[in-house]
Short mmCIF file of C-alpha atoms in Angstrom, two decimals:
data_model
loop_
_atom_site.label_atom_id
_atom_site.label_comp_id
_atom_site.label_asym_id
_atom_site.label_seq_id
_atom_site.Cartn_x
_atom_site.Cartn_y
_atom_site.Cartn_z
CA UNK A 1 -14.51 29.65 -17.28
CA UNK A 2 -15.13 31.28 -13.83
CA UNK A 3 -18.86 31.85 -14.71
CA UNK A 4 -19.19 28.23 -15.67
CA UNK A 5 -17.61 27.12 -12.36
CA UNK A 6 -19.97 29.40 -10.39
CA UNK A 7 -22.89 27.91 -12.28
CA UNK A 8 -22.01 24.27 -11.47
CA UNK A 9 -23.00 24.37 -7.88
CA UNK A 10 -24.18 21.39 -5.86
CA UNK A 11 -27.65 22.94 -5.78
CA UNK A 12 -27.73 23.25 -9.57
CA UNK A 13 -26.59 19.66 -10.00
CA UNK A 14 -29.13 18.42 -7.46
CA UNK A 15 -31.85 20.39 -9.30
CA UNK A 16 -30.90 18.69 -12.56
CA UNK A 17 -30.89 15.32 -10.92
CA UNK A 18 -34.32 15.83 -9.35
CA UNK A 19 -35.92 17.04 -12.62
CA UNK A 20 -34.60 14.03 -14.52
CA UNK A 21 -35.60 11.61 -11.81
CA UNK A 22 -39.13 12.88 -11.28
CA UNK A 23 -39.78 13.50 -14.98
CA UNK A 24 -41.19 17.04 -14.83
CA UNK A 25 -40.41 20.49 -13.48
CA UNK A 26 -43.61 20.47 -11.46
CA UNK A 27 -42.80 17.24 -9.67
CA UNK A 28 -39.22 18.28 -9.06
CA UNK A 29 -40.43 21.60 -7.62
CA UNK A 30 -42.73 19.76 -5.15
CA UNK A 31 -39.90 17.55 -4.04
CA UNK A 32 -37.49 20.49 -3.61
CA UNK A 33 -40.09 22.72 -1.94
CA UNK A 34 -39.96 25.33 -4.70
CA UNK A 35 -42.29 26.74 -7.27
CA UNK A 36 -41.87 25.40 -10.93
CA UNK A 37 -40.95 28.89 -12.16
CA UNK A 38 -37.90 28.90 -9.85
CA UNK A 39 -36.65 25.72 -11.45
CA UNK A 40 -37.36 26.97 -14.92
CA UNK A 41 -35.27 30.07 -14.13
CA UNK A 42 -32.51 28.07 -12.65
CA UNK A 43 -32.25 25.78 -15.65
CA UNK A 44 -32.23 28.81 -17.96
CA UNK A 45 -29.48 30.44 -15.99
CA UNK A 46 -27.45 27.20 -16.07
CA UNK A 47 -27.94 26.93 -19.85
CA UNK A 48 -26.79 30.53 -20.42
CA UNK A 49 -23.68 30.00 -18.30
CA UNK A 50 -22.74 26.78 -20.11
CA UNK A 51 -23.99 28.12 -23.53
CA UNK A 52 -25.87 24.83 -24.21
CA UNK A 53 -29.52 23.58 -24.21
CA UNK A 54 -30.08 21.09 -21.44
CA UNK A 55 -33.74 20.28 -22.07
CA UNK A 56 -35.71 19.72 -25.27
CA UNK A 57 -38.29 22.55 -25.37
CA UNK A 58 -40.44 20.81 -27.97
CA UNK A 59 -41.33 18.03 -25.50
CA UNK A 60 -44.03 18.38 -22.89
CA UNK A 61 -41.91 16.22 -20.60
CA UNK A 62 -38.59 17.13 -19.06
CA UNK A 63 -36.60 15.58 -21.90
CA UNK A 64 -32.84 15.99 -21.62
CA UNK A 65 -30.69 16.84 -24.61
CA UNK A 66 -27.48 14.99 -25.21
CA UNK A 67 -25.70 17.80 -23.43
CA UNK A 68 -28.10 17.56 -20.61
CA UNK A 69 -27.56 13.82 -20.36
CA UNK A 70 -23.86 14.36 -20.08
CA UNK A 71 -24.20 17.00 -17.40
CA UNK A 72 -26.62 14.74 -15.45
CA UNK A 73 -24.21 11.81 -15.57
CA UNK A 74 -21.13 13.83 -14.56
CA UNK A 75 -23.19 15.90 -12.03
CA UNK A 76 -24.33 12.75 -10.26
CA UNK A 77 -20.74 11.58 -10.07
CA UNK A 78 -19.64 14.94 -8.67
CA UNK A 79 -22.34 14.94 -6.06
CA UNK A 80 -21.28 11.55 -4.90
CA UNK A 81 -17.70 12.69 -4.62
CA UNK A 82 -18.76 15.79 -2.71
CA UNK A 83 -20.67 13.60 -0.23
CA UNK A 84 -17.65 11.27 0.01
CA UNK A 85 -15.30 14.11 0.70
CA UNK A 86 -17.51 15.59 3.39
CA UNK A 87 -17.86 12.22 5.10
CA UNK A 88 -14.07 11.61 4.76
CA UNK A 89 -13.16 15.01 6.30
CA UNK A 90 -15.55 14.48 9.20
CA UNK A 91 -14.07 10.97 9.84
CA UNK A 92 -10.52 12.17 9.60
CA UNK A 93 -11.37 14.71 12.22
CA UNK A 94 -11.90 11.85 14.59
CA UNK A 95 -8.24 11.01 14.61
CA UNK A 96 -7.70 8.80 11.53
CA UNK A 97 -4.71 9.80 9.26
CA UNK A 98 -5.47 10.69 5.67
CA UNK A 99 -2.60 8.41 4.53
CA UNK A 100 -0.41 5.93 6.36
CA UNK A 101 2.84 4.96 4.51
CA UNK A 102 4.47 1.66 5.46
CA UNK A 103 7.88 0.48 4.26
CA UNK A 104 8.24 -3.25 4.43
CA UNK A 105 11.68 -4.97 3.92
CA UNK A 106 11.61 -7.71 1.32
CA UNK A 107 12.64 -10.21 4.01
CA UNK A 108 9.23 -9.87 5.67
CA UNK A 109 6.51 -12.43 4.65
CA UNK A 110 4.15 -10.69 2.21
CA UNK A 111 1.26 -12.94 3.20
CA UNK A 112 1.32 -11.68 6.72
CA UNK A 113 1.36 -8.07 5.56
CA UNK A 114 -1.67 -8.66 3.46
CA UNK A 115 -3.41 -10.42 6.30
CA UNK A 116 -2.84 -7.31 8.42
CA UNK A 117 -4.01 -5.09 5.54
CA UNK A 118 -7.23 -7.11 5.19
CA UNK A 119 -7.84 -6.94 9.00
CA UNK A 120 -7.33 -3.21 8.86
CA UNK A 121 -9.84 -2.74 6.13
CA UNK A 122 -12.27 -4.97 7.93
CA UNK A 123 -12.42 -2.52 10.81
CA UNK A 124 -15.80 -0.92 11.39
CA UNK A 125 -15.43 2.71 12.39
CA UNK A 126 -18.60 4.13 13.96
CA UNK A 127 -17.20 7.73 13.97
CA UNK A 128 -19.00 10.27 11.87
CA UNK A 129 -22.11 10.07 9.82
CA UNK A 130 -21.40 6.65 8.29
CA UNK A 131 -19.95 3.40 9.60
CA UNK A 132 -17.39 1.71 7.49
CA UNK A 133 -13.67 0.89 7.13
CA UNK A 134 -11.06 3.41 8.34
CA UNK A 135 -10.77 6.50 6.09
CA UNK A 136 -7.00 6.18 6.02
CA UNK A 137 -5.44 5.26 2.75
CA UNK A 138 -2.55 2.71 3.05
CA UNK A 139 0.57 3.12 0.94
CA UNK A 140 2.83 0.03 1.27
CA UNK A 141 6.25 0.13 -0.32
CA UNK A 142 8.83 -2.62 -0.63
CA UNK A 143 12.46 -1.81 0.47
CA UNK A 144 15.72 -3.75 0.92
CA UNK A 145 18.37 -3.45 3.64
CA UNK A 146 19.35 0.23 4.26
CA UNK A 147 16.56 1.33 2.00
CA UNK A 148 14.04 0.31 4.58
CA UNK A 149 15.69 2.43 7.27
CA UNK A 150 16.23 5.39 4.82
CA UNK A 151 12.55 5.42 4.01
CA UNK A 152 11.73 6.14 7.67
CA UNK A 153 14.60 8.45 8.43
CA UNK A 154 13.82 10.58 5.29
CA UNK A 155 10.18 10.86 6.14
CA UNK A 156 8.99 8.79 3.17
CA UNK A 157 7.08 6.48 5.47
CA UNK A 158 5.47 6.52 8.93
CA UNK A 159 6.18 2.90 9.83
CA UNK A 160 8.99 0.58 8.77
CA UNK A 161 8.87 -3.14 9.29
CA UNK A 162 12.04 -5.26 9.10
CA UNK A 163 14.67 -2.64 9.77
CA UNK A 164 18.07 -2.85 11.45
CA UNK A 165 18.39 -0.87 14.74
CA UNK A 166 18.02 2.89 14.24
CA UNK A 167 20.79 5.41 14.97
CA UNK A 168 20.49 6.59 18.53
CA UNK A 169 20.46 10.22 17.42
CA UNK A 170 17.31 9.76 15.37
CA UNK A 171 14.78 12.14 16.90
CA UNK A 172 11.10 11.34 17.36
CA UNK A 173 11.58 7.84 16.09
CA UNK A 174 10.81 4.72 18.09
CA UNK A 175 12.09 1.17 17.53
CA UNK A 176 11.05 -2.19 18.89
CA UNK A 177 12.31 -5.76 18.24
CA UNK A 178 10.50 -7.79 15.62
CA UNK A 179 12.55 -10.97 15.98
CA UNK A 180 15.37 -12.93 14.67
CA UNK A 181 15.52 -14.95 11.44
CA UNK A 182 18.13 -17.57 10.51
CA UNK A 183 19.63 -17.25 7.03
CA UNK A 184 20.76 -20.52 5.39
CA UNK A 185 22.95 -21.08 2.41
CA UNK A 186 20.96 -22.85 -0.35
CA UNK A 187 21.57 -24.02 -3.96
CA UNK A 188 19.68 -25.90 -6.61
CA UNK A 189 20.25 -29.77 -6.60
CA UNK A 190 22.22 -29.42 -9.85
CA UNK A 191 24.52 -26.66 -8.59
CA UNK A 192 28.16 -27.71 -8.14
CA UNK A 193 28.12 -27.05 -4.37
CA UNK A 194 25.10 -29.31 -3.89
CA UNK A 195 27.26 -32.42 -3.98
CA UNK A 196 29.45 -31.46 -1.07
CA UNK A 197 28.32 -33.42 2.01
CA UNK A 198 30.53 -31.54 4.55
CA UNK A 199 30.56 -27.94 5.80
CA UNK A 200 31.83 -25.67 3.00
CA UNK A 201 34.21 -22.83 3.60
CA UNK A 202 33.73 -19.17 2.60
CA UNK A 203 36.64 -19.61 0.20
CA UNK A 204 34.84 -22.41 -1.61
CA UNK A 205 31.70 -20.36 -1.80
CA UNK A 206 33.52 -17.45 -3.24
CA UNK A 207 34.37 -19.45 -6.40
CA UNK A 208 30.75 -19.50 -7.34
CA UNK A 209 28.27 -16.79 -8.30
CA UNK A 210 26.22 -15.37 -5.47
CA UNK A 211 22.65 -14.04 -5.85
CA UNK A 212 22.09 -10.76 -4.01
CA UNK A 213 19.16 -8.41 -3.57
CA UNK A 214 19.91 -4.78 -4.46
CA UNK A 215 19.83 -2.37 -1.50
CA UNK A 216 17.17 0.29 -2.26
CA UNK A 217 18.87 3.11 -0.31
CA UNK A 218 19.43 6.23 -2.38
CA UNK A 219 21.37 8.47 -0.01
CA UNK A 220 22.56 6.20 2.74
CA UNK A 221 25.50 3.81 2.30
CA UNK A 222 24.17 0.68 0.73
CA UNK A 223 24.85 -2.65 2.52
CA UNK A 224 25.90 -6.03 1.19
CA UNK A 225 25.87 -9.36 3.00
CA UNK A 226 27.56 -12.61 2.33
CA UNK A 227 29.64 -11.50 -0.66
CA UNK A 228 33.37 -12.11 -0.84
CA UNK A 229 35.76 -9.66 -2.56
CA UNK A 230 35.94 -10.42 -6.30
CA UNK A 231 33.04 -12.86 -6.13
CA UNK A 232 30.74 -12.96 -9.21
CA UNK A 233 27.35 -11.42 -8.24
CA UNK A 234 23.91 -11.67 -9.88
CA UNK A 235 21.88 -8.73 -8.47
CA UNK A 236 18.07 -9.02 -8.35
CA UNK A 237 15.33 -6.70 -7.13
CA UNK A 238 13.46 -8.86 -4.58
CA UNK A 239 13.42 -11.88 -2.37
CA UNK A 240 11.06 -13.60 -4.78
CA UNK A 241 13.51 -13.06 -7.64
CA UNK A 242 16.45 -14.28 -5.52
CA UNK A 243 14.54 -17.43 -4.69
CA UNK A 244 13.72 -17.99 -8.43
CA UNK A 245 17.34 -17.40 -9.51
CA UNK A 246 18.64 -19.94 -6.93
CA UNK A 247 16.02 -22.56 -7.83
CA UNK A 248 17.24 -22.17 -11.44
CA UNK A 249 20.77 -22.79 -10.34
CA UNK A 250 21.98 -19.38 -11.38
CA UNK A 251 23.87 -18.87 -8.09
CA UNK A 252 24.08 -19.57 -4.47
CA UNK A 253 22.98 -17.39 -1.55
CA UNK A 254 21.46 -17.20 1.87
CA UNK A 255 17.65 -17.27 2.30
CA UNK A 256 15.34 -17.10 5.26
CA UNK A 257 14.94 -20.56 6.86
CA UNK A 258 11.10 -20.36 6.90
CA UNK A 259 11.07 -19.59 3.23
CA UNK A 260 13.32 -22.54 2.44
CA UNK A 261 11.31 -25.24 4.18
CA UNK A 262 8.79 -25.99 1.46
CA UNK A 263 11.39 -25.77 -1.30
CA UNK A 264 13.74 -28.12 0.44
CA UNK A 265 10.94 -30.62 1.09
CA UNK A 266 9.94 -30.40 -2.60
CA UNK A 267 13.58 -31.00 -3.69
CA UNK A 268 13.87 -27.60 -5.43
CA UNK A 269 16.73 -26.44 -3.17
CA UNK A 270 19.44 -27.95 -0.96
CA UNK A 271 20.66 -26.36 2.21
CA UNK A 272 24.40 -26.47 2.72
CA UNK A 273 26.32 -26.67 5.90
CA UNK A 274 28.75 -23.68 6.28
CA UNK A 275 31.85 -23.46 8.38
CA UNK A 276 31.53 -20.95 11.23
CA UNK A 277 28.62 -19.70 13.40
CA UNK A 278 25.14 -19.55 11.97
CA UNK A 279 24.01 -16.36 10.24
CA UNK A 280 21.13 -14.68 12.07
CA UNK A 281 19.49 -11.32 11.26
CA UNK A 282 17.96 -9.29 14.03
CA UNK A 283 15.01 -7.28 12.74
CA UNK A 284 12.96 -4.41 14.20
CA UNK A 285 10.02 -2.26 13.42
CA UNK A 286 10.22 1.48 13.77
CA UNK A 287 7.87 4.42 13.49
CA UNK A 288 7.56 8.16 13.78
CA UNK A 289 6.29 9.21 17.16
CA UNK A 290 5.20 12.49 18.72
CA UNK A 291 2.07 14.29 19.72
CA UNK A 292 -1.15 13.53 17.94
CA UNK A 293 -0.28 10.00 16.78
CA UNK A 294 -3.01 8.82 14.41
CA UNK A 295 -5.44 5.96 15.03
CA UNK A 296 -4.24 3.96 11.95
CA UNK A 297 -0.61 3.91 13.14
CA UNK A 298 -1.83 3.07 16.62
CA UNK A 299 -3.70 0.06 15.21
CA UNK A 300 -0.69 -1.31 13.34
CA UNK A 301 1.56 -0.83 16.36
CA UNK A 302 -1.02 -2.71 18.47
CA UNK A 303 -0.83 -5.63 16.00
CA UNK A 304 2.97 -5.57 15.98
CA UNK A 305 2.89 -5.81 19.75
CA UNK A 306 1.59 -9.32 19.41
CA UNK A 307 4.10 -12.11 19.39
CA UNK A 308 1.89 -14.13 17.04
CA UNK A 309 1.90 -11.26 14.49
CA UNK A 310 5.65 -10.81 14.75
CA UNK A 311 6.23 -14.53 14.23
CA UNK A 312 3.90 -14.55 11.20
CA UNK A 313 5.81 -11.67 9.63
CA UNK A 314 9.07 -13.60 9.94
CA UNK A 315 7.78 -17.08 9.07
CA UNK A 316 4.67 -16.86 6.85
CA UNK A 317 6.35 -16.94 3.49
CA UNK A 318 3.78 -19.18 1.81
CA UNK A 319 3.18 -16.43 -0.72
CA UNK A 320 6.58 -17.09 -2.25
CA UNK A 321 6.21 -20.80 -2.81
CA UNK A 322 6.70 -21.26 -6.57
#
């Protein structure tokens, strides 16, 4: 195996590619600036190392065998990958991270996240030998409640969008306000609570099943919101699932006001008045700071610094219209 690995060099693969492309050893030798005997010797060495015949010796042309065709096909793929890695390494050296992990709370509008992602990929980086999109690979993960904060605190992500305020003792972490979103109690038109035309009490709500999204935290204390002791609970994995469950009348629950607008207008949901002050959630975005901050994270933070972007993340829930 080591001999085979040493034989499959980029030079050997390029030699095979040139011979196949030009159709003869002589033409390939001229293109590569070598004598034909050097290519003949190189092919023989490669054949001995792999213990296969790569060219049909009965043909006057450089006719590949089936094994030679396979080596050519895979060799060209490997050469492309080698070039891509070389370009990627050189571009990463300009300050772009190899990977940027972003944790997004399910309360954040997915459409706005994908708008930002598309804008990121549309960037034209002139660093290095080739222009093109940033070399940074994005990893976007969905989290809920304390799980979003935990992803950042545990180092599983570099940027968290839609988190509660971070603990003050968190080192090398920075936090900035994203905005406030109002949560309204909503039910399907055929739900028993839908017929009440006055503010309902928490005691009345507690008699009905509530739909809740499961907190994704693994180590931190998981949080719950709007659930009374002893109340029946339907737990779902995402905001989209919670919305679907409530439209079907499977329970009641609070949903972001921007998400509710279209569904209330379409008659799929009814917003209830509730006794007591309105429920508002204060959201932030947080990131890992320190020396050598990458350009990809810097770009995302620049976008999050825009009030228009922050408002879109809290209000642009069109992607969840069913």
